[in-house]
Amino acid sequence: MLSSKEKQLLLKIAREAIVTFVQEGVIPQRELTSVNLLVKQGCFVSIKINGLLRGCIGNFISDKPLYQLVKEMAISAATQDPRFYPMKKSELESFDVEISVLSPLSKIASIEEIVVGVHGLYLEKNFSRGVLLPQVAVEYGWDRDAFLSQTCLKAGLGKDEWREGTEIYTFSAQIIKDN
């Protein structure tokens, strides 16, 4: 678990990376010594404007320290999420950042293992993959079946394809938000 100071520092790193990259096209450099921020751990960075998703990119695993992955995923969420155009300078005035620091994936044997609000979902079927963070199900008020169906849809599958031949994994996340 990250301390309050470490959480605030990660938010600052993400915000600084987004602003600097969108304004100047460069990646800000920073060296940290906090042991928790040097751990090689996956994360997702989400950007919202007026409460609406503006970008979200992440990795489950990392060969880099957490603070560096946060910086990279923040820039990617701002500029490379295929669902959105890259952020413009005019959007830098009012955006919120949310960082989800991830646990390792855990393959489940039964959907009964899924706890909505605690677990995120990652599923694979053939060449299709989909992921939804734990907070998404809560934000939309989904039950377990709806969460599974929506993760299938995100993967480009039919909404009930989780019922057969799909590998399902859970993970948890420490969620760090602006304010």
N, CA and C of each residue as an Amber inpcrd file, in Angstrom:
protein
   537
   0.8370000  -1.1850000   0.0000000   0.0000000   0.0000000   0.0000000
   0.8840000   1.2520000   0.0000000   0.4640000   2.1860000  -0.7950000
   1.2110000   3.4320000  -0.9080000   0.7770000   4.4190000   0.1620000
   1.7200000   5.2270000   0.6140000   1.3960000   6.2620000   1.5930000
   0.6720000   7.4110000   0.8940000   0.0700000   8.2740000   1.6750000
  -0.6190000   9.4370000   1.1340000   0.3540000  10.3090000   0.3330000
   1.5510000  10.4770000   0.8440000   2.5720000  11.2800000   0.1630000
   2.9520000  10.6380000  -1.1730000   3.0980000   9.3220000  -1.1900000
   3.4500000   8.6170000  -2.4350000   2.3220000   8.7040000  -3.4560000
   1.0870000   8.6080000  -2.9940000  -0.0600000   8.7420000  -3.9040000
  -0.0810000  10.1210000  -4.5400000   0.1180000  11.1500000  -3.7290000
   0.1220000  12.5210000  -4.2470000   1.2700000  12.7290000  -5.2360000
   2.3970000  12.1130000  -4.9670000   3.5370000  12.2240000  -5.8670000
   3.2400000  11.5430000  -7.2090000   2.6050000  10.3790000  -7.1800000
   2.2430000   9.7050000  -8.4360000   1.2620000  10.5410000  -9.2510000
   0.2800000  11.1510000  -8.5810000  -0.6580000  12.0320000  -9.2950000
   0.0850000  13.2200000  -9.9150000   1.0300000  13.7720000  -9.1640000
   1.8140000  14.9090000  -9.6700000   2.6380000  14.4820000 -10.8880000
   3.2400000  13.3050000 -10.8140000   4.0470000  12.7870000 -11.9320000
   3.1740000  12.5920000 -13.1710000   1.9990000  12.0100000 -12.9970000
   1.0920000  11.7720000 -14.1280000   0.6530000  13.0920000 -14.7480000
   0.2230000  14.0170000 -13.9190000  -0.2570000  15.3170000 -14.4090000
   0.8700000  16.0780000 -15.1190000   2.0490000  16.0930000 -14.5060000
   3.1980000  16.7750000 -15.0970000   3.5590000  16.1590000 -16.4560000
   3.5060000  14.8370000 -16.5410000   3.8320000  14.1540000 -17.7980000
   2.8400000  14.5260000 -18.8970000   1.5580000  14.5330000 -18.5670000
   0.5210000  14.8730000 -19.5450000   0.7020000  16.3020000 -20.0350000
   0.8090000  17.2390000 -19.1050000   0.9090000  18.6550000 -19.4640000
   2.1740000  18.9210000 -20.2790000   3.3060000  18.4150000 -19.8160000
   4.5720000  18.6680000 -20.5030000   4.5750000  18.0500000 -21.8980000
   4.0600000  16.8350000 -22.0070000   4.0740000  16.1760000 -23.3190000
   3.1170000  16.8570000 -24.2980000   1.9170000  17.1870000 -23.8480000
   0.9450000  17.8360000 -24.7420000   1.4300000  19.2350000 -25.1440000
   2.0350000  19.9660000 -24.2190000   2.4910000  21.3310000 -24.5250000
   3.7890000  21.3710000 -25.3150000   4.7390000  20.4840000 -24.9460000
   6.0880000  20.6080000 -25.4890000   6.5700000  19.3990000 -26.2820000
   5.8310000  18.2830000 -26.1920000   6.2480000  17.0820000 -26.9110000
   7.4440000  16.3690000 -26.3070000   7.7380000  16.6610000 -25.0480000
   8.8510000  15.9980000 -24.3700000   8.3520000  15.2780000 -23.1150000
   9.0980000  14.2780000 -22.7200000   8.7670000  13.5040000 -21.5230000
   9.6170000  14.0370000 -20.3710000   8.9670000  14.5450000 -19.3210000
   9.7550000  15.0820000 -18.1980000  10.5400000  13.9630000 -17.5020000
  11.7360000  14.2880000 -17.0780000  12.5900000  13.3110000 -16.4000000
  12.5790000  13.5740000 -14.9070000  12.6250000  12.4930000 -14.1520000
  12.5790000  12.6090000 -12.7000000  13.1600000  11.3150000 -12.1310000
  13.9130000  11.4320000 -11.0810000  14.4460000  10.2630000 -10.3850000
  13.8710000  10.2360000  -8.9770000  13.4270000   9.0720000  -8.5620000
  12.8580000   8.9190000  -7.2210000  13.6120000   7.8470000  -6.4570000
  13.5250000   7.9290000  -5.1450000  14.1870000   6.9250000  -4.3130000
  13.2080000   6.1850000  -3.4070000  11.9400000   6.5830000  -3.4120000
  10.9480000   5.9200000  -2.5670000  10.8050000   4.4570000  -2.9880000
  11.0670000   3.5610000  -2.0660000  11.0730000   2.1260000  -2.3690000
   9.7540000   1.6650000  -2.9990000   8.6120000   2.1290000  -2.4590000
   7.3110000   1.7040000  -2.9940000   7.0990000   2.1400000  -4.4360000
   7.6990000   3.2520000  -4.8400000   7.5210000   3.7560000  -6.2040000
   8.5340000   3.1620000  -7.1680000   9.4900000   2.4000000  -6.6300000
  10.4860000   1.7200000  -7.4670000  10.0850000   0.2750000  -7.7780000
   9.0370000  -0.2090000  -7.1370000   8.5550000  -1.5690000  -7.3730000
   8.0740000  -1.6840000  -8.8140000   8.3680000  -2.8120000  -9.4350000
   7.9290000  -3.0600000 -10.8160000   6.5450000  -3.6750000 -10.7570000
   5.5500000  -2.8520000 -11.0530000   4.1540000  -3.2200000 -10.8430000
   3.3050000  -2.5560000 -11.9190000   2.2370000  -3.2350000 -12.3320000
   1.3620000  -2.7060000 -13.3690000   0.4560000  -1.5940000 -12.8680000
  -0.0180000  -0.7850000 -13.8290000  -0.9490000   0.2830000 -13.4920000
  -1.7310000   0.7020000 -14.7340000  -2.8470000   1.3530000 -14.5060000
  -3.6230000   2.0200000 -15.5490000  -3.7380000   3.4700000 -15.1450000
  -3.7210000   4.3560000 -16.1250000  -3.9560000   5.7770000 -15.8690000
  -5.1680000   6.1780000 -16.6930000  -6.1520000   6.7650000 -16.0130000
  -7.3720000   7.2560000 -16.6600000  -7.3870000   8.7790000 -16.5740000
  -7.8530000   9.3970000 -17.6490000  -8.0220000  10.8470000 -17.6830000
  -9.5030000  11.1190000 -17.8940000 -10.0500000  12.0250000 -17.0930000
 -11.4510000  12.4130000 -17.2410000 -11.5370000  13.9280000 -17.3650000
 -12.4730000  14.3750000 -18.1800000 -12.7780000  15.8020000 -18.3100000
 -14.2710000  15.9450000 -18.0660000 -14.6210000  16.7790000 -17.1040000
 -16.0240000  16.9590000 -16.7010000 -16.6850000  15.6210000 -16.3620000
 -15.9480000  14.7390000 -15.7130000 -16.4720000  13.4520000 -15.2860000
 -16.5570000  12.4000000 -16.3680000 -16.2050000  12.7460000 -17.6140000
 -16.2820000  11.8070000 -18.7280000 -14.8910000  11.2940000 -19.0820000
 -14.8100000  10.0060000 -19.3960000 -13.5370000   9.4050000 -19.7630000
 -12.9490000  10.1040000 -20.9750000 -11.6570000  10.4300000 -20.9050000
 -10.9570000  11.0980000 -22.0140000  -9.7990000  10.2500000 -22.5100000
  -9.4370000   9.2390000 -21.7330000  -8.3640000   8.3270000 -22.1220000
  -8.0500000   7.4000000 -20.9760000  -7.6690000   6.1690000 -21.3150000
  -7.2970000   5.1950000 -20.2850000  -6.3970000   4.1490000 -20.9280000
  -5.1880000   4.0300000 -20.4090000  -4.2100000   3.0730000 -20.9300000
  -3.4590000   2.4940000 -19.7380000  -3.0720000   1.2250000 -19.8580000
  -2.2780000   0.6190000 -18.8010000  -1.6360000  -0.6750000 -19.2090000
  -0.8490000  -1.2190000 -18.2940000  -0.2000000  -2.5210000 -18.4390000
  -0.3450000  -3.2870000 -17.1390000  -0.5280000  -4.5920000 -17.2570000
  -0.6200000  -5.4300000 -16.0640000   0.7390000  -5.7370000 -15.4630000
   1.7560000  -5.7410000 -16.2910000   3.0990000  -6.0400000 -15.8020000
   4.0300000  -4.9310000 -16.2500000   5.1710000  -4.8410000 -15.6080000
   6.1180000  -3.8010000 -15.9560000   7.5340000  -4.2690000 -15.6750000
   8.4300000  -3.8490000 -16.5380000   9.8480000  -4.0730000 -16.2700000
  10.4980000  -2.7710000 -15.8060000   9.6360000  -1.7820000 -15.5120000
  10.0960000  -0.4670000 -15.0530000   9.5250000  -0.1810000 -13.6750000
  10.1430000   0.7400000 -12.9470000   9.5690000   1.1550000 -11.6650000
   8.1750000   1.7570000 -11.8610000   7.3370000   1.6190000 -10.8510000
   5.9560000   2.0910000 -10.9120000   5.8610000   3.5460000 -11.3500000
   6.6790000   4.4280000 -10.7740000   6.5610000   5.8460000 -11.1230000
   6.8370000   6.0960000 -12.6010000   7.7420000   5.3100000 -13.2010000
   8.0310000   5.4770000 -14.6310000   6.8730000   4.9540000 -15.4840000
   6.2870000   3.8290000 -15.0730000   5.1450000   3.2990000 -15.8230000
   3.9700000   4.2590000 -15.7310000   3.7460000   4.8590000 -14.5610000
   2.6720000   5.8490000 -14.4150000   2.8900000   6.9900000 -15.4050000
   4.1020000   7.4830000 -15.4990000   4.4190000   8.5770000 -16.4200000
   4.1180000   8.1630000 -17.8630000   4.5720000   6.9870000 -18.2610000
   4.3490000   6.5090000 -19.6310000   2.8710000   6.2780000 -19.9300000
   2.1580000   5.6790000 -18.9880000   0.7410000   5.3950000 -19.2140000
  -0.0750000   6.6830000 -19.2290000   0.3430000   7.6810000 -18.4570000
  -0.3440000   8.9740000 -18.4660000  -0.2290000   9.6230000 -19.8450000
   0.9740000   9.6180000 -20.4000000   1.1760000  10.1890000 -21.7340000
   0.3980000   9.3820000 -22.7730000   0.4260000   8.0700000 -22.6600000
  -0.3160000   7.2210000 -23.6020000  -1.8200000   7.4540000 -23.5000000
  -2.3340000   7.5860000 -22.2820000  -3.7730000   7.8340000 -22.1100000
  -4.1640000   9.1670000 -22.7490000  -3.2690000  10.1450000 -22.6730000
  -3.5520000  11.4640000 -23.2350000  -3.4160000  11.5130000 -24.7490000
  -2.5750000  10.6390000 -25.3020000  -2.2480000  10.7950000 -26.7230000
  -2.4700000   9.5610000 -27.5940000  -2.6530000   8.3770000 -26.9870000
  -2.6740000   7.1660000 -27.8010000  -3.8800000   6.2600000 -27.6000000
  -4.8200000   6.6260000 -26.7530000  -6.0230000   5.8050000 -26.6030000
  -6.7800000   5.8700000 -27.9350000  -6.9520000   4.7280000 -28.6020000
  -7.5690000   4.7500000 -29.9400000  -9.0310000   5.2050000 -29.9540000
  -9.6440000   5.3090000 -28.7910000 -11.0400000   5.7580000 -28.7320000
 -11.1690000   7.2720000 -28.7930000 -10.0480000   7.9830000 -28.6530000
 -10.0840000   9.4370000 -28.5600000  -8.9770000  10.0600000 -29.4090000
  -9.2120000  11.2990000 -29.8160000  -8.1410000  12.0790000 -30.4290000
  -7.1420000  12.4320000 -29.3420000  -5.8820000  12.6530000 -29.7100000
  -4.9150000  13.0990000 -28.6960000  -5.3870000  14.3910000 -28.0220000
  -5.0810000  14.5150000 -26.7440000  -5.4700000  15.7230000 -26.0020000
  -4.8450000  16.9580000 -26.6370000  -5.5870000  18.0440000 -26.5550000
  -5.1230000  19.3360000 -27.0620000  -4.7300000  20.2150000 -25.8710000
  -3.9330000  21.2350000 -26.1630000  -3.5060000  22.1600000 -25.1130000
  -4.6970000  22.7770000 -24.3930000  -5.7660000  23.0420000 -25.1360000
  -6.9490000  23.6720000 -24.5280000  -7.6110000  22.7750000 -23.4850000
  -7.3680000  21.4790000 -23.5530000  -7.9650000  20.5450000 -22.5840000
  -7.1510000  20.4390000 -21.2970000  -5.9980000  21.0440000 -21.2660000
  -5.1190000  20.9390000 -20.1030000  -5.5810000  21.7950000 -18.9330000
  -6.5360000  22.6740000 -19.1770000  -7.0020000  23.5640000 -18.1180000
  -7.8190000  22.8460000 -17.0550000  -8.5070000  21.7740000 -17.4470000
  -9.4050000  21.1210000 -16.4930000  -9.5480000  19.6370000 -16.8030000
  -8.6610000  18.8460000 -16.2280000  -8.7760000  17.3930000 -16.3590000
  -8.4290000  16.7420000 -15.0300000  -8.9750000  15.5690000 -14.8280000
  -8.6960000  14.7970000 -13.6200000  -7.9370000  13.5340000 -13.9910000
  -7.0820000  13.1050000 -13.0880000  -6.2800000  11.9010000 -13.2880000
  -6.6870000  10.8690000 -12.2400000  -6.7650000   9.6270000 -12.6790000
  -7.0060000   8.5050000 -11.7690000  -5.9860000   7.4260000 -12.1080000
  -5.2690000   6.9690000 -11.1070000  -4.2600000   5.9230000 -11.2800000
  -4.7430000   4.6790000 -10.5540000  -4.7020000   3.5560000 -11.2420000
  -5.0510000   2.2660000 -10.6330000  -3.7780000   1.4280000 -10.5950000
  -3.2380000   1.2200000  -9.3820000  -2.0470000   0.4030000  -9.2040000
  -2.5330000  -1.0320000  -9.0120000  -2.0750000  -1.9200000  -9.8890000
  -2.6790000  -3.2450000 -10.0030000  -1.9590000  -4.3410000  -9.2410000
  -2.7590000  -5.2870000  -8.7640000  -2.2240000  -6.5440000  -8.2440000
  -1.9480000  -7.4430000  -9.4540000  -1.2260000  -8.5370000  -9.2590000
  -1.0630000  -9.4900000 -10.3590000  -2.4160000 -10.1110000 -10.7360000
  -2.5180000 -10.5730000 -11.9810000  -3.7120000 -11.2800000 -12.4380000
  -3.8190000 -12.6290000 -11.7530000  -5.0600000 -13.0530000 -11.5000000
  -5.3160000 -14.3580000 -10.8930000  -6.4210000 -15.0480000 -11.6860000
  -6.0910000 -16.1720000 -12.3120000  -7.0870000 -16.9100000 -13.0940000
  -8.1070000 -17.5290000 -12.1430000  -9.3760000 -17.4020000 -12.4980000
 -10.4210000 -17.9400000 -11.6260000 -10.9720000 -19.2420000 -12.1920000
 -11.4680000 -20.0770000 -11.2930000 -12.0850000 -21.3400000 -11.6820000
 -13.5980000 -21.2030000 -11.7680000 -14.1480000 -20.2170000 -11.0570000
 -15.5920000 -20.0160000 -11.0160000 -15.8860000 -18.5230000 -10.9210000
 -16.9500000 -18.0920000 -11.5880000 -17.3100000 -16.6750000 -11.5080000
 -17.7260000 -16.2770000 -10.0970000 -18.0270000 -17.2460000  -9.2620000
 -18.3830000 -16.9600000  -7.8650000 -17.2310000 -16.2820000  -7.1280000
 -16.0090000 -16.4090000  -7.6600000 -14.8400000 -15.7900000  -7.0340000
 -14.8050000 -14.2790000  -7.2640000 -15.5670000 -13.7740000  -8.2330000
 -15.5470000 -12.3600000  -8.5820000 -16.3420000 -11.5610000  -7.5530000
 -15.7040000 -10.5480000  -6.9670000 -16.3720000  -9.6540000  -6.0320000
 -16.4480000  -8.2820000  -6.6940000 -17.6690000  -7.8940000  -7.0810000
 -17.8640000  -6.5980000  -7.7210000 -17.4750000  -5.4930000  -6.7440000
 -16.6990000  -4.5310000  -7.2360000 -16.2160000  -3.4500000  -6.3940000
 -14.8410000  -3.7180000  -5.8210000 -14.4220000  -4.9920000  -5.8400000
 -13.0870000  -5.3540000  -5.3690000 -12.2150000  -5.7650000  -6.5430000
 -12.7810000  -6.5650000  -7.4360000 -12.0230000  -7.1020000  -8.5580000
 -12.2880000  -6.3660000  -9.8570000 -11.2260000  -6.2550000 -10.6430000
 -11.3450000  -5.9040000 -12.0450000 -11.3310000  -7.2080000 -12.8260000
 -11.7080000  -7.1310000 -14.0920000 -11.7470000  -8.3330000 -14.9190000
 -10.8610000  -8.1930000 -16.1460000 -10.1860000  -9.2710000 -16.4590000
  -9.4420000  -9.4060000 -17.7090000  -9.8650000 -10.7440000 -18.2650000
 -10.2940000 -10.7630000 -19.5260000 -10.6760000 -12.0420000 -20.1170000
 -10.1040000 -12.1930000 -21.5070000  -9.9120000 -13.4650000 -21.8780000
  -9.3650000 -13.8180000 -23.1790000 -10.2030000 -14.9380000 -23.7810000
 -10.4800000 -14.8030000 -25.0750000 -11.1130000 -15.8730000 -25.8280000
 -10.5890000 -15.7780000 -27.2460000  -9.9480000 -16.8390000 -27.6980000
  -9.2850000 -16.8540000 -28.9930000  -8.3050000 -15.6740000 -29.0440000
  -8.4860000 -14.7560000 -29.9700000  -7.5680000 -13.6240000 -30.0760000
  -8.1540000 -12.3440000 -29.4860000  -9.2690000 -12.4510000 -28.8000000
  -9.9270000 -11.2840000 -28.2120000  -9.5620000 -11.1650000 -26.7420000
  -9.3500000  -9.9130000 -26.3320000  -9.0130000  -9.6190000 -24.9350000
  -9.7700000  -8.3770000 -24.5000000 -10.1980000  -8.3710000 -23.2460000
 -10.8790000  -7.2030000 -22.7100000 -10.5510000  -7.0330000 -21.2450000
 -10.5540000  -5.7710000 -20.8060000 -10.2730000  -5.4770000 -19.4070000
 -11.1710000  -4.3370000 -18.9580000 -11.6730000  -4.4570000 -17.7480000
 -12.3790000  -3.3640000 -17.0860000 -11.8650000  -3.2870000 -15.6520000
 -11.5730000  -2.0780000 -15.2230000 -11.0560000  -1.8500000 -13.8760000
 -12.1500000  -2.0480000 -12.8300000 -11.7830000  -2.3430000 -11.5760000
 -12.7760000  -2.6090000 -10.5310000 -13.7950000  -1.4840000 -10.3500000
 -13.3600000  -0.2330000 -10.4580000 -14.2420000   0.8950000 -10.1990000
 -15.3030000   1.0790000 -11.2780000 -15.1000000   0.5060000 -12.4710000
 -16.0570000   0.6870000 -13.5720000 -17.4060000   0.0480000 -13.2220000
 -17.3730000  -1.1550000 -12.6790000 -18.6310000  -1.8380000 -12.3200000
 -19.3950000  -1.0450000 -11.2690000 -18.6790000  -0.4600000 -10.3320000
 -19.3110000   0.3330000  -9.2760000 -19.9160000   1.6060000  -9.8730000
 -19.1510000   2.2800000 -10.7370000 -19.6270000   3.5300000 -11.3520000
 -20.9270000   3.3240000 -12.1270000 -21.0570000   2.1630000 -12.7540000
 -22.2440000   1.8910000 -13.5660000 -23.3150000   1.0810000 -12.8290000
 -23.0220000   0.6470000 -11.6110000 -23.9940000  -0.1180000 -10.8350000
 -24.2430000  -1.5210000 -11.3710000 -23.2110000  -2.1390000 -11.9570000
 -23.3560000  -3.4670000 -12.5420000 -23.2550000  -4.5530000 -11.4860000
 -24.0040000  -5.6320000 -11.7020000 -23.8050000  -6.8450000 -10.9190000
 -22.7300000  -7.6850000 -11.6390000 -22.4350000  -8.8500000 -11.1220000
 -21.3750000  -9.6980000 -11.6730000 -21.6230000 -10.0580000 -13.1380000
 -22.8410000 -10.4810000 -13.4580000 -23.1370000 -10.8810000 -14.8420000
 -23.0000000  -9.6960000 -15.8050000 -23.4810000  -8.5520000 -15.4090000
 -23.3630000  -7.3630000 -16.2650000 -21.8900000  -6.9840000 -16.4440000
 -21.1040000  -7.1050000 -15.3810000 -19.6760000  -6.7970000 -15.4390000
 -18.9780000  -7.7350000 -16.4310000 -19.2970000  -9.0100000 -16.3440000
 -18.7290000  -9.9880000 -17.2840000 -19.1700000  -9.6920000 -18.7200000
 -20.4330000  -9.3930000 -18.8970000 -20.9610000  -9.0930000 -20.2350000
 -20.2920000  -7.8540000 -20.8220000 -20.1340000  -6.8170000 -20.0120000
 -19.5210000  -5.5850000 -20.4970000 -18.0370000  -5.7840000 -20.8240000
 -17.3760000  -6.6470000 -20.0820000 -15.9720000  -6.9420000 -20.3830000
 -15.8730000  -7.7080000 -21.7020000 -16.8170000  -8.5980000 -21.9480000
 -16.8620000  -9.2920000 -23.2440000 -17.0730000  -8.2990000 -24.3790000
 -18.0180000  -7.4000000 -24.2150000 -18.2810000  -6.3970000 -25.2490000
 -17.0410000  -5.5460000 -25.5060000 -16.3300000  -5.1930000 -24.4430000
 -15.1030000  -4.3980000 -24.6030000 -14.0620000  -5.1770000 -25.3990000
 -14.0930000  -6.5060000 -25.2770000 -13.1510000  -7.3620000 -26.0120000
 -13.5930000  -7.6030000 -27.4550000 -14.7810000  -7.1130000 -27.7950000
 -15.2910000  -7.3580000 -29.1450000 -16.0010000  -8.6930000 -29.2750000
 -16.3790000  -9.2610000 -28.1560000 -17.0890000 -10.5430000 -28.1270000
 -18.5810000 -10.2900000 -27.9030000 -19.3690000 -11.3400000 -28.0940000
 -20.7720000 -11.2700000 -27.7230000 -20.8920000 -11.1830000 -26.2140000
 -21.9850000 -10.5880000 -25.7250000 -22.0880000 -10.3090000 -24.2920000
 -22.1480000 -11.5500000 -23.4050000 -22.5130000 -12.6950000 -23.9550000
 -22.5950000 -13.9120000 -23.1440000 -21.4490000 -14.8850000 -23.3900000
 -20.4430000 -14.4640000 -24.1280000 -19.3490000 -15.3820000 -24.4560000
 -18.4730000 -15.7440000 -23.2610000 -18.6410000 -15.0420000 -22.1400000
 -17.8970000 -15.3950000 -20.9390000 -18.3380000 -16.7420000 -20.3850000
 -19.5220000 -17.1930000 -20.7970000 -20.0930000 -18.4210000 -20.2370000
 -19.3760000 -19.6990000 -20.6890000 -18.6620000 -19.6340000 -21.8250000
 -18.0330000 -20.8520000 -22.3280000 -16.7480000 -20.5440000 -23.0920000
 -15.6830000 -21.2520000 -22.7290000 -14.4340000 -21.1760000 -23.4750000
 -13.6410000 -19.8970000 -23.3000000 -13.9400000 -19.1390000 -22.2730000
 -13.2400000 -17.8790000 -22.0400000 -12.4220000 -17.9930000 -20.7610000
 -11.1710000 -17.5720000 -20.8420000 -10.3340000 -17.5400000 -19.6420000
 -10.5920000 -16.2150000 -18.9400000 -10.9210000 -16.2970000 -17.6560000
 -11.2640000 -15.1000000 -16.8890000 -10.2750000 -14.9390000 -15.7430000
  -9.7760000 -13.7210000 -15.6170000  -8.8240000 -13.3800000 -14.5640000
  -9.3800000 -12.2120000 -13.7580000  -9.0420000 -12.1920000 -12.4870000
  -9.3850000 -11.0410000 -11.6470000  -8.0890000 -10.3670000 -11.1980000
  -8.2460000  -9.1350000 -10.7600000  -7.1440000  -8.3860000 -10.1700000
  -7.7730000  -7.3280000  -9.2840000  -6.9980000  -6.7960000  -8.3850000
  -7.4750000  -5.6860000  -7.5600000  -6.6360000  -4.4670000  -7.8940000
  -7.0710000  -3.3190000  -7.4090000  -6.3600000  -2.0830000  -7.7060000
  -6.4250000  -1.1330000  -6.5250000  -5.3030000  -0.5050000  -6.2610000
  -5.2940000   0.6180000  -5.3310000  -5.5460000   1.8490000  -6.1910000
  -6.6600000   2.5170000  -5.9430000  -7.1040000   3.6150000  -6.7980000
  -6.6900000   4.9440000  -6.1790000  -6.0310000   5.7550000  -6.9980000
  -5.5400000   7.0570000  -6.5630000  -6.1780000   8.0990000  -7.4650000
  -6.9020000   9.0660000  -6.8590000  -7.6390000  10.0670000  -7.6300000
  -7.2450000  11.4670000  -7.2200000  -7.4370000  12.3870000  -8.1740000
  -7.3700000  13.8030000  -7.8270000  -8.4760000  14.0830000  -6.8210000
  -8.1820000  14.8850000  -5.8180000  -9.1560000  15.2960000  -4.7810000
  -9.7560000  14.0980000  -4.1350000
